[in-house]
Amino acid sequence: MDRVQAAFRASPRAWFLPVSQRWRASYDGPLPLPAGQTNSQPRTVEAMLRLLDVQPGQRVLDVGAGSGWTTALLAHLTGPTGEVVGVELEPELVTLGTRHLAATGRRWASIRQAEPGVLGAPALAPYDRILVSADATHLPRQLCDQLADGGRMVLPVGGVMHLVERAGEEFAVSRHGTYRFVPLR
């Protein structure tokens, strides 16, 4: 079993769904969360994590943390020597995600309320990895600036999955298939 598969085993999707949706945890599609948001399709999350290539000890930003599932998966991948900061705009999901994440015992990960109009958590940057689980209309410079030298960011832009790799002040961007997400705000 590889590291991504191990993270999925250690963080079952059902733990991060509302009680009314847990019976559908094995469904390979998005599932509804409060505030009109969704818990992403497992196959999509797996593809994103493989592109992100999180390593033990890294600092990771999870934009659109939702129910806490991706934050927990990332925390498993970084291990206790790493740090994962999840940000979520919807207060109801911050509460839900924080509760779910606390149950995993991964104290090196947290979810905080995102500031309206501010993408990510720039005050805590830089990050080795950034995962964005919402569709941007363009590549957000605000998030690129939070990426450490040598860092990677995975995000959908206009329905196409992008991998952004930073080398100094240069950004290499590659595209990896089409996906559907809630809009990034």
Short mmCIF file of N, CA and C in Angstrom, two decimals:
data_model
loop_
_atom_site.label_atom_id
_atom_site.label_comp_id
_atom_site.label_asym_id
_atom_site.label_seq_id
_atom_site.Cartn_x
_atom_site.Cartn_y
_atom_site.Cartn_z
N MET A 1 0.86 -1.19 0.00
CA MET A 1 0.00 0.00 0.00
C MET A 1 0.89 1.24 0.00
N ASP A 2 0.61 2.19 -0.88
CA ASP A 2 1.41 3.42 -0.92
C ASP A 2 0.89 4.42 0.12
N ARG A 3 1.57 5.55 0.22
CA ARG A 3 1.27 6.55 1.26
C ARG A 3 -0.13 7.16 1.10
N VAL A 4 -0.56 7.43 -0.14
CA VAL A 4 -1.89 8.01 -0.36
C VAL A 4 -2.96 7.00 0.03
N GLN A 5 -2.80 5.76 -0.36
CA GLN A 5 -3.76 4.72 0.03
C GLN A 5 -3.81 4.58 1.56
N ALA A 6 -2.66 4.65 2.21
CA ALA A 6 -2.60 4.55 3.67
C ALA A 6 -3.34 5.72 4.32
N ALA A 7 -3.23 6.92 3.73
CA ALA A 7 -3.94 8.09 4.27
C ALA A 7 -5.44 7.89 4.18
N PHE A 8 -5.92 7.35 3.04
CA PHE A 8 -7.35 7.08 2.89
C PHE A 8 -7.82 6.05 3.92
N ARG A 9 -7.01 5.03 4.16
CA ARG A 9 -7.39 4.02 5.16
C ARG A 9 -7.44 4.59 6.56
N ALA A 10 -6.52 5.50 6.86
CA ALA A 10 -6.44 6.09 8.20
C ALA A 10 -7.47 7.19 8.42
N SER A 11 -8.11 7.65 7.34
CA SER A 11 -9.07 8.76 7.41
C SER A 11 -10.31 8.42 6.59
N PRO A 12 -11.11 7.45 7.03
CA PRO A 12 -12.29 7.05 6.25
C PRO A 12 -13.23 8.24 5.99
N ARG A 13 -13.68 8.35 4.76
CA ARG A 13 -14.56 9.44 4.35
C ARG A 13 -15.78 9.56 5.26
N ALA A 14 -16.33 8.43 5.69
CA ALA A 14 -17.54 8.44 6.52
C ALA A 14 -17.36 9.28 7.79
N TRP A 15 -16.15 9.31 8.34
CA TRP A 15 -15.91 10.09 9.56
C TRP A 15 -16.12 11.58 9.35
N PHE A 16 -16.09 12.03 8.10
CA PHE A 16 -16.10 13.46 7.79
C PHE A 16 -17.37 13.91 7.09
N LEU A 17 -18.37 13.06 7.11
CA LEU A 17 -19.65 13.39 6.49
C LEU A 17 -20.70 13.64 7.56
N PRO A 18 -21.73 14.44 7.25
CA PRO A 18 -22.85 14.56 8.17
C PRO A 18 -23.46 13.16 8.38
N VAL A 19 -24.02 12.92 9.54
CA VAL A 19 -24.59 11.62 9.87
C VAL A 19 -25.55 11.15 8.78
N SER A 20 -26.34 12.07 8.23
CA SER A 20 -27.33 11.70 7.21
C SER A 20 -26.70 11.23 5.91
N GLN A 21 -25.41 11.48 5.70
CA GLN A 21 -24.73 11.11 4.45
C GLN A 21 -23.75 9.95 4.61
N ARG A 22 -23.49 9.52 5.84
CA ARG A 22 -22.44 8.52 6.08
C ARG A 22 -22.69 7.21 5.35
N TRP A 23 -23.92 6.83 5.18
CA TRP A 23 -24.22 5.58 4.48
C TRP A 23 -23.78 5.64 3.02
N ARG A 24 -23.55 6.84 2.51
CA ARG A 24 -23.14 7.02 1.11
C ARG A 24 -21.63 7.22 0.95
N ALA A 25 -20.86 7.00 2.00
CA ALA A 25 -19.42 7.30 2.00
C ALA A 25 -18.66 6.59 0.90
N SER A 26 -19.09 5.41 0.49
CA SER A 26 -18.36 4.67 -0.55
C SER A 26 -18.70 5.15 -1.96
N TYR A 27 -19.68 6.03 -2.09
CA TYR A 27 -20.07 6.57 -3.39
C TYR A 27 -18.92 7.40 -3.96
N ASP A 28 -18.50 7.11 -5.19
CA ASP A 28 -17.40 7.85 -5.80
C ASP A 28 -17.93 9.06 -6.55
N GLY A 29 -18.45 9.98 -5.79
CA GLY A 29 -18.97 11.23 -6.32
C GLY A 29 -19.02 12.24 -5.19
N PRO A 30 -19.27 13.51 -5.49
CA PRO A 30 -19.39 14.51 -4.43
C PRO A 30 -20.64 14.27 -3.60
N LEU A 31 -20.56 14.58 -2.32
CA LEU A 31 -21.71 14.45 -1.42
C LEU A 31 -21.97 15.80 -0.76
N PRO A 32 -23.24 16.10 -0.49
CA PRO A 32 -23.57 17.41 0.07
C PRO A 32 -23.10 17.59 1.51
N LEU A 33 -22.67 18.82 1.77
CA LEU A 33 -22.32 19.27 3.11
C LEU A 33 -23.20 20.48 3.42
N PRO A 34 -23.23 20.90 4.66
CA PRO A 34 -23.98 22.13 4.98
C PRO A 34 -23.44 23.33 4.19
N ALA A 35 -24.20 24.39 4.16
CA ALA A 35 -23.85 25.66 3.53
C ALA A 35 -23.68 25.54 2.02
N GLY A 36 -24.35 24.55 1.39
CA GLY A 36 -24.30 24.41 -0.05
C GLY A 36 -22.96 23.93 -0.59
N GLN A 37 -22.11 23.39 0.26
CA GLN A 37 -20.80 22.91 -0.16
C GLN A 37 -20.84 21.40 -0.37
N THR A 38 -19.72 20.83 -0.83
CA THR A 38 -19.67 19.38 -1.06
C THR A 38 -18.40 18.77 -0.51
N ASN A 39 -18.51 17.48 -0.21
CA ASN A 39 -17.35 16.65 0.12
C ASN A 39 -16.94 16.04 -1.22
N SER A 40 -15.71 16.28 -1.63
CA SER A 40 -15.27 15.93 -2.99
C SER A 40 -15.26 14.43 -3.26
N GLN A 41 -15.36 14.11 -4.53
CA GLN A 41 -15.31 12.74 -5.02
C GLN A 41 -13.98 12.10 -4.62
N PRO A 42 -13.99 10.92 -4.00
CA PRO A 42 -12.74 10.29 -3.57
C PRO A 42 -11.69 10.14 -4.67
N ARG A 43 -12.10 9.75 -5.87
CA ARG A 43 -11.15 9.60 -6.97
C ARG A 43 -10.47 10.93 -7.30
N THR A 44 -11.21 12.02 -7.21
CA THR A 44 -10.65 13.35 -7.46
C THR A 44 -9.67 13.72 -6.37
N VAL A 45 -10.04 13.48 -5.11
CA VAL A 45 -9.14 13.80 -3.99
C VAL A 45 -7.85 12.99 -4.12
N GLU A 46 -7.98 11.73 -4.48
CA GLU A 46 -6.78 10.90 -4.65
C GLU A 46 -5.88 11.46 -5.74
N ALA A 47 -6.45 11.84 -6.87
CA ALA A 47 -5.66 12.41 -7.97
C ALA A 47 -4.95 13.68 -7.52
N MET A 48 -5.65 14.53 -6.77
CA MET A 48 -5.06 15.77 -6.30
C MET A 48 -3.90 15.49 -5.34
N LEU A 49 -4.09 14.55 -4.42
CA LEU A 49 -3.04 14.23 -3.45
C LEU A 49 -1.81 13.65 -4.15
N ARG A 50 -2.02 12.85 -5.17
CA ARG A 50 -0.87 12.28 -5.91
C ARG A 50 -0.10 13.39 -6.63
N LEU A 51 -0.80 14.34 -7.23
CA LEU A 51 -0.13 15.47 -7.88
C LEU A 51 0.61 16.34 -6.85
N LEU A 52 0.01 16.51 -5.70
CA LEU A 52 0.59 17.38 -4.67
C LEU A 52 1.89 16.80 -4.10
N ASP A 53 1.96 15.46 -3.98
CA ASP A 53 3.18 14.78 -3.52
C ASP A 53 3.65 15.31 -2.16
N VAL A 54 2.77 15.25 -1.17
CA VAL A 54 3.09 15.71 0.19
C VAL A 54 4.10 14.76 0.83
N GLN A 55 5.10 15.34 1.49
CA GLN A 55 6.15 14.57 2.15
C GLN A 55 6.10 14.81 3.67
N PRO A 56 6.57 13.84 4.45
CA PRO A 56 6.60 14.02 5.91
C PRO A 56 7.36 15.30 6.28
N GLY A 57 6.83 16.00 7.28
CA GLY A 57 7.47 17.20 7.80
C GLY A 57 7.15 18.48 7.06
N GLN A 58 6.38 18.42 5.99
CA GLN A 58 6.09 19.64 5.22
C GLN A 58 4.99 20.47 5.87
N ARG A 59 4.98 21.76 5.51
CA ARG A 59 3.91 22.69 5.90
C ARG A 59 2.94 22.76 4.73
N VAL A 60 1.65 22.51 5.02
CA VAL A 60 0.65 22.41 3.96
C VAL A 60 -0.54 23.32 4.28
N LEU A 61 -1.03 23.99 3.25
CA LEU A 61 -2.24 24.81 3.35
C LEU A 61 -3.35 24.09 2.60
N ASP A 62 -4.50 23.95 3.26
CA ASP A 62 -5.68 23.30 2.67
C ASP A 62 -6.77 24.36 2.53
N VAL A 63 -6.97 24.86 1.32
CA VAL A 63 -7.95 25.93 1.06
C VAL A 63 -9.28 25.28 0.69
N GLY A 64 -10.31 25.60 1.47
CA GLY A 64 -11.62 24.98 1.29
C GLY A 64 -11.66 23.67 2.05
N ALA A 65 -11.31 23.72 3.32
CA ALA A 65 -11.16 22.52 4.16
C ALA A 65 -12.48 21.77 4.36
N GLY A 66 -13.60 22.45 4.20
CA GLY A 66 -14.90 21.79 4.29
C GLY A 66 -15.10 21.00 5.55
N SER A 67 -15.39 19.71 5.41
CA SER A 67 -15.69 18.86 6.57
C SER A 67 -14.44 18.36 7.28
N GLY A 68 -13.26 18.74 6.79
CA GLY A 68 -12.01 18.35 7.44
C GLY A 68 -11.36 17.12 6.84
N TRP A 69 -12.01 16.48 5.87
CA TRP A 69 -11.46 15.24 5.31
C TRP A 69 -10.11 15.46 4.64
N THR A 70 -10.01 16.45 3.74
CA THR A 70 -8.73 16.66 3.07
C THR A 70 -7.67 17.12 4.06
N THR A 71 -8.05 17.89 5.06
CA THR A 71 -7.09 18.33 6.08
C THR A 71 -6.53 17.12 6.82
N ALA A 72 -7.40 16.17 7.17
CA ALA A 72 -6.96 14.96 7.86
C ALA A 72 -6.07 14.10 6.96
N LEU A 73 -6.43 13.97 5.69
CA LEU A 73 -5.60 13.21 4.74
C LEU A 73 -4.21 13.84 4.62
N LEU A 74 -4.17 15.15 4.50
CA LEU A 74 -2.90 15.86 4.40
C LEU A 74 -2.08 15.69 5.68
N ALA A 75 -2.75 15.74 6.83
CA ALA A 75 -2.05 15.57 8.11
C ALA A 75 -1.45 14.18 8.24
N HIS A 76 -2.15 13.18 7.74
CA HIS A 76 -1.59 11.83 7.74
C HIS A 76 -0.32 11.80 6.89
N LEU A 77 -0.35 12.47 5.75
CA LEU A 77 0.79 12.47 4.84
C LEU A 77 1.99 13.25 5.40
N THR A 78 1.74 14.35 6.10
CA THR A 78 2.86 15.12 6.67
C THR A 78 3.43 14.45 7.92
N GLY A 79 2.56 13.72 8.64
CA GLY A 79 2.97 13.15 9.91
C GLY A 79 3.12 14.23 10.96
N PRO A 80 3.41 13.83 12.20
CA PRO A 80 3.46 14.80 13.31
C PRO A 80 4.60 15.80 13.23
N THR A 81 5.57 15.60 12.35
CA THR A 81 6.64 16.59 12.19
C THR A 81 6.24 17.70 11.22
N GLY A 82 5.10 17.54 10.58
CA GLY A 82 4.60 18.55 9.65
C GLY A 82 3.56 19.44 10.30
N GLU A 83 2.96 20.27 9.48
CA GLU A 83 1.88 21.16 9.93
C GLU A 83 0.91 21.35 8.78
N VAL A 84 -0.38 21.24 9.09
CA VAL A 84 -1.42 21.48 8.08
C VAL A 84 -2.36 22.55 8.60
N VAL A 85 -2.54 23.59 7.81
CA VAL A 85 -3.46 24.67 8.13
C VAL A 85 -4.60 24.61 7.13
N GLY A 86 -5.79 24.32 7.61
CA GLY A 86 -6.98 24.34 6.77
C GLY A 86 -7.71 25.66 6.94
N VAL A 87 -8.19 26.23 5.85
CA VAL A 87 -9.01 27.44 5.93
C VAL A 87 -10.34 27.15 5.24
N GLU A 88 -11.39 27.67 5.84
CA GLU A 88 -12.75 27.45 5.33
C GLU A 88 -13.55 28.72 5.54
N LEU A 89 -14.29 29.14 4.52
CA LEU A 89 -15.07 30.38 4.58
C LEU A 89 -16.38 30.22 5.34
N GLU A 90 -17.01 29.05 5.26
CA GLU A 90 -18.32 28.84 5.87
C GLU A 90 -18.19 28.49 7.36
N PRO A 91 -18.69 29.34 8.27
CA PRO A 91 -18.53 29.10 9.71
C PRO A 91 -19.06 27.73 10.17
N GLU A 92 -20.18 27.29 9.60
CA GLU A 92 -20.74 26.00 9.98
C GLU A 92 -19.78 24.86 9.66
N LEU A 93 -19.08 24.99 8.54
CA LEU A 93 -18.12 23.96 8.16
C LEU A 93 -16.84 24.05 8.98
N VAL A 94 -16.45 25.24 9.39
CA VAL A 94 -15.28 25.37 10.27
C VAL A 94 -15.54 24.57 11.55
N THR A 95 -16.73 24.72 12.12
CA THR A 95 -17.09 24.00 13.34
C THR A 95 -17.13 22.49 13.09
N LEU A 96 -17.79 22.08 12.02
CA LEU A 96 -17.90 20.67 11.69
C LEU A 96 -16.53 20.06 11.41
N GLY A 97 -15.75 20.72 10.57
CA GLY A 97 -14.42 20.22 10.22
C GLY A 97 -13.49 20.15 11.41
N THR A 98 -13.54 21.15 12.28
CA THR A 98 -12.69 21.16 13.48
C THR A 98 -13.04 19.98 14.38
N ARG A 99 -14.32 19.72 14.53
CA ARG A 99 -14.76 18.58 15.36
C ARG A 99 -14.29 17.25 14.75
N HIS A 100 -14.47 17.09 13.45
CA HIS A 100 -14.03 15.87 12.78
C HIS A 100 -12.52 15.69 12.89
N LEU A 101 -11.78 16.76 12.65
CA LEU A 101 -10.33 16.70 12.68
C LEU A 101 -9.81 16.36 14.08
N ALA A 102 -10.44 16.95 15.11
CA ALA A 102 -10.03 16.68 16.49
C ALA A 102 -10.16 15.20 16.83
N ALA A 103 -11.16 14.55 16.28
CA ALA A 103 -11.39 13.13 16.55
C ALA A 103 -10.27 12.25 16.00
N THR A 104 -9.48 12.76 15.05
CA THR A 104 -8.37 11.97 14.49
C THR A 104 -7.13 12.01 15.39
N GLY A 105 -7.07 12.98 16.30
CA GLY A 105 -5.90 13.12 17.16
C GLY A 105 -4.69 13.72 16.47
N ARG A 106 -4.85 14.23 15.28
CA ARG A 106 -3.72 14.82 14.54
C ARG A 106 -3.59 16.30 14.92
N ARG A 107 -2.95 16.53 16.05
CA ARG A 107 -2.86 17.87 16.61
C ARG A 107 -2.01 18.84 15.80
N TRP A 108 -1.28 18.33 14.82
CA TRP A 108 -0.46 19.18 13.97
C TRP A 108 -1.27 19.76 12.81
N ALA A 109 -2.57 19.53 12.84
CA ALA A 109 -3.46 20.07 11.81
C ALA A 109 -4.58 20.85 12.47
N SER A 110 -5.01 21.91 11.81
CA SER A 110 -6.10 22.74 12.34
C SER A 110 -6.89 23.33 11.18
N ILE A 111 -8.11 23.74 11.50
CA ILE A 111 -8.96 24.43 10.53
C ILE A 111 -9.36 25.75 11.15
N ARG A 112 -9.23 26.80 10.39
CA ARG A 112 -9.58 28.13 10.87
C ARG A 112 -10.52 28.83 9.90
N GLN A 113 -11.18 29.83 10.41
CA GLN A 113 -12.11 30.63 9.61
C GLN A 113 -11.31 31.47 8.61
N ALA A 114 -11.65 31.33 7.33
CA ALA A 114 -11.00 32.15 6.30
C ALA A 114 -11.52 33.58 6.40
N GLU A 115 -10.67 34.52 6.06
CA GLU A 115 -11.08 35.92 6.04
C GLU A 115 -11.71 36.21 4.68
N PRO A 116 -12.90 36.80 4.66
CA PRO A 116 -13.51 37.14 3.38
C PRO A 116 -12.58 38.04 2.55
N GLY A 117 -12.43 37.71 1.28
CA GLY A 117 -11.58 38.50 0.40
C GLY A 117 -10.10 38.16 0.46
N VAL A 118 -9.71 37.26 1.38
CA VAL A 118 -8.31 36.85 1.51
C VAL A 118 -8.22 35.37 1.19
N LEU A 119 -7.44 35.01 0.20
CA LEU A 119 -7.25 33.60 -0.14
C LEU A 119 -6.11 33.02 0.69
N GLY A 120 -6.37 31.85 1.27
CA GLY A 120 -5.34 31.17 2.04
C GLY A 120 -5.16 31.76 3.42
N ALA A 121 -3.93 31.67 3.90
CA ALA A 121 -3.55 32.21 5.21
C ALA A 121 -2.17 32.84 5.05
N PRO A 122 -2.11 34.01 4.40
CA PRO A 122 -0.81 34.61 4.06
C PRO A 122 0.06 34.93 5.27
N ALA A 123 -0.53 35.21 6.41
CA ALA A 123 0.27 35.54 7.59
C ALA A 123 1.11 34.36 8.07
N LEU A 124 0.72 33.14 7.70
CA LEU A 124 1.44 31.95 8.14
C LEU A 124 2.33 31.36 7.05
N ALA A 125 2.34 31.99 5.86
CA ALA A 125 3.13 31.49 4.73
C ALA A 125 4.62 31.64 5.01
N PRO A 126 5.46 30.89 4.32
CA PRO A 126 5.20 30.10 3.12
C PRO A 126 4.83 28.64 3.44
N TYR A 127 4.26 27.99 2.43
CA TYR A 127 3.85 26.58 2.53
C TYR A 127 4.58 25.77 1.48
N ASP A 128 4.94 24.54 1.86
CA ASP A 128 5.58 23.63 0.91
C ASP A 128 4.57 23.10 -0.10
N ARG A 129 3.32 22.96 0.34
CA ARG A 129 2.26 22.43 -0.51
C ARG A 129 0.98 23.21 -0.23
N ILE A 130 0.20 23.45 -1.29
CA ILE A 130 -1.11 24.08 -1.15
C ILE A 130 -2.11 23.26 -1.96
N LEU A 131 -3.19 22.86 -1.30
CA LEU A 131 -4.28 22.15 -1.96
C LEU A 131 -5.50 23.07 -1.95
N VAL A 132 -6.11 23.25 -3.10
CA VAL A 132 -7.29 24.11 -3.21
C VAL A 132 -8.45 23.26 -3.73
N SER A 133 -9.50 23.15 -2.93
CA SER A 133 -10.65 22.31 -3.28
C SER A 133 -11.84 23.15 -3.70
N ALA A 134 -11.59 24.14 -4.54
CA ALA A 134 -12.64 24.98 -5.11
C ALA A 134 -12.10 25.53 -6.42
N ASP A 135 -13.00 25.75 -7.38
CA ASP A 135 -12.62 26.13 -8.73
C ASP A 135 -12.38 27.64 -8.84
N ALA A 136 -11.15 28.00 -9.20
CA ALA A 136 -10.80 29.41 -9.43
C ALA A 136 -11.13 29.79 -10.87
N THR A 137 -11.36 31.07 -11.10
CA THR A 137 -11.60 31.55 -12.46
C THR A 137 -10.28 31.83 -13.18
N HIS A 138 -9.21 32.03 -12.40
CA HIS A 138 -7.87 32.27 -12.93
C HIS A 138 -6.87 31.82 -11.87
N LEU A 139 -5.62 31.69 -12.23
CA LEU A 139 -4.59 31.28 -11.29
C LEU A 139 -4.39 32.40 -10.27
N PRO A 140 -4.74 32.17 -8.99
CA PRO A 140 -4.70 33.26 -8.00
C PRO A 140 -3.28 33.60 -7.53
N ARG A 141 -2.84 34.79 -7.86
CA ARG A 141 -1.49 35.25 -7.47
C ARG A 141 -1.35 35.22 -5.95
N GLN A 142 -2.44 35.54 -5.24
CA GLN A 142 -2.42 35.54 -3.76
C GLN A 142 -1.94 34.20 -3.22
N LEU A 143 -2.37 33.11 -3.83
CA LEU A 143 -1.95 31.78 -3.38
C LEU A 143 -0.55 31.44 -3.88
N CYS A 144 -0.24 31.81 -5.11
CA CYS A 144 1.11 31.58 -5.63
C CYS A 144 2.16 32.22 -4.73
N ASP A 145 1.87 33.40 -4.23
CA ASP A 145 2.81 34.13 -3.36
C ASP A 145 3.01 33.43 -2.01
N GLN A 146 2.08 32.55 -1.62
CA GLN A 146 2.19 31.84 -0.35
C GLN A 146 2.97 30.53 -0.48
N LEU A 147 3.33 30.19 -1.69
CA LEU A 147 4.04 28.94 -1.96
C LEU A 147 5.54 29.14 -1.74
N ALA A 148 6.15 28.23 -1.00
CA ALA A 148 7.60 28.27 -0.75
C ALA A 148 8.37 27.94 -2.02
N ASP A 149 9.61 28.36 -2.10
CA ASP A 149 10.48 27.98 -3.20
C ASP A 149 10.58 26.45 -3.20
N GLY A 150 10.36 25.84 -4.35
CA GLY A 150 10.35 24.38 -4.44
C GLY A 150 8.99 23.77 -4.12
N GLY A 151 8.01 24.63 -3.84
CA GLY A 151 6.68 24.16 -3.44
C GLY A 151 5.80 23.79 -4.62
N ARG A 152 4.70 23.12 -4.28
CA ARG A 152 3.71 22.68 -5.27
C ARG A 152 2.32 23.07 -4.81
N MET A 153 1.48 23.47 -5.76
CA MET A 153 0.08 23.77 -5.48
C MET A 153 -0.77 23.05 -6.51
N VAL A 154 -1.86 22.44 -6.05
CA VAL A 154 -2.81 21.78 -6.93
C VAL A 154 -4.15 22.46 -6.74
N LEU A 155 -4.76 22.88 -7.87
CA LEU A 155 -6.06 23.54 -7.81
C LEU A 155 -6.75 23.47 -9.16
N PRO A 156 -8.09 23.44 -9.14
CA PRO A 156 -8.82 23.55 -10.40
C PRO A 156 -8.95 25.02 -10.80
N VAL A 157 -8.74 25.28 -12.08
CA VAL A 157 -8.91 26.63 -12.64
C VAL A 157 -9.77 26.47 -13.88
N GLY A 158 -10.97 27.05 -13.84
CA GLY A 158 -11.87 26.94 -14.97
C GLY A 158 -12.22 25.49 -15.31
N GLY A 159 -12.28 24.64 -14.27
CA GLY A 159 -12.65 23.25 -14.46
C GLY A 159 -11.50 22.33 -14.87
N VAL A 160 -10.29 22.86 -14.96
CA VAL A 160 -9.12 22.06 -15.33
C VAL A 160 -8.16 22.02 -14.14
N MET A 161 -7.73 20.80 -13.76
CA MET A 161 -6.81 20.65 -12.64
C MET A 161 -5.43 21.16 -13.04
N HIS A 162 -4.87 22.03 -12.22
CA HIS A 162 -3.55 22.61 -12.47
C HIS A 162 -2.58 22.18 -11.37
N LEU A 163 -1.36 21.93 -11.77
CA LEU A 163 -0.24 21.75 -10.84
C LEU A 163 0.68 22.93 -11.07
N VAL A 164 0.95 23.68 -9.99
CA VAL A 164 1.83 24.84 -10.04
C VAL A 164 3.07 24.48 -9.24
N GLU A 165 4.24 24.62 -9.85
CA GLU A 165 5.50 24.34 -9.17
C GLU A 165 6.34 25.61 -9.17
N ARG A 166 6.81 25.98 -7.96
CA ARG A 166 7.57 27.23 -7.83
C ARG A 166 9.07 26.94 -7.77
N ALA A 167 9.84 27.70 -8.55
CA ALA A 167 11.30 27.67 -8.50
C ALA A 167 11.75 29.12 -8.47
N GLY A 168 12.09 29.61 -7.28
CA GLY A 168 12.43 31.03 -7.12
C GLY A 168 11.21 31.88 -7.41
N GLU A 169 11.34 32.76 -8.37
CA GLU A 169 10.21 33.63 -8.75
C GLU A 169 9.47 33.09 -9.98
N GLU A 170 9.86 31.93 -10.45
CA GLU A 170 9.23 31.32 -11.62
C GLU A 170 8.20 30.28 -11.20
N PHE A 171 7.13 30.18 -11.99
CA PHE A 171 6.07 29.21 -11.73
C PHE A 171 5.84 28.38 -12.99
N ALA A 172 6.02 27.07 -12.86
CA ALA A 172 5.71 26.16 -13.96
C ALA A 172 4.30 25.62 -13.72
N VAL A 173 3.47 25.66 -14.76
CA VAL A 173 2.08 25.24 -14.63
C VAL A 173 1.81 24.12 -15.63
N SER A 174 1.22 23.02 -15.13
CA SER A 174 0.80 21.93 -16.01
C SER A 174 -0.67 21.62 -15.74
N ARG A 175 -1.33 21.03 -16.71
CA ARG A 175 -2.76 20.76 -16.63
C ARG A 175 -3.00 19.24 -16.61
N HIS A 176 -3.99 18.82 -15.80
CA HIS A 176 -4.18 17.39 -15.54
C HIS A 176 -5.65 16.98 -15.53
N GLY A 177 -6.39 17.22 -16.58
CA GLY A 177 -7.76 16.74 -16.68
C GLY A 177 -8.80 17.73 -16.21
N THR A 178 -10.06 17.42 -16.51
CA THR A 178 -11.17 18.31 -16.15
C THR A 178 -11.93 17.76 -14.95
N TYR A 179 -12.41 18.68 -14.13
CA TYR A 179 -13.11 18.34 -12.88
C TYR A 179 -14.14 19.41 -12.60
N ARG A 180 -15.09 19.07 -11.72
CA ARG A 180 -16.10 20.04 -11.28
C ARG A 180 -15.98 20.26 -9.78
N PHE A 181 -15.95 21.52 -9.39
CA PHE A 181 -15.86 21.92 -7.98
C PHE A 181 -16.80 23.09 -7.74
N VAL A 182 -17.07 23.34 -6.46
CA VAL A 182 -17.77 24.56 -6.10
C VAL A 182 -16.83 25.73 -6.40
N PRO A 183 -17.36 26.94 -6.64
CA PRO A 183 -16.50 28.08 -6.98
C PRO A 183 -15.63 28.54 -5.80
N LEU A 184 -14.42 28.97 -6.12
CA LEU A 184 -13.53 29.58 -5.12
C LEU A 184 -13.98 31.01 -4.91
N ARG A 185 -14.20 31.37 -3.62
CA ARG A 185 -14.61 32.75 -3.32
C ARG A 185 -13.67 33.34 -2.30
#
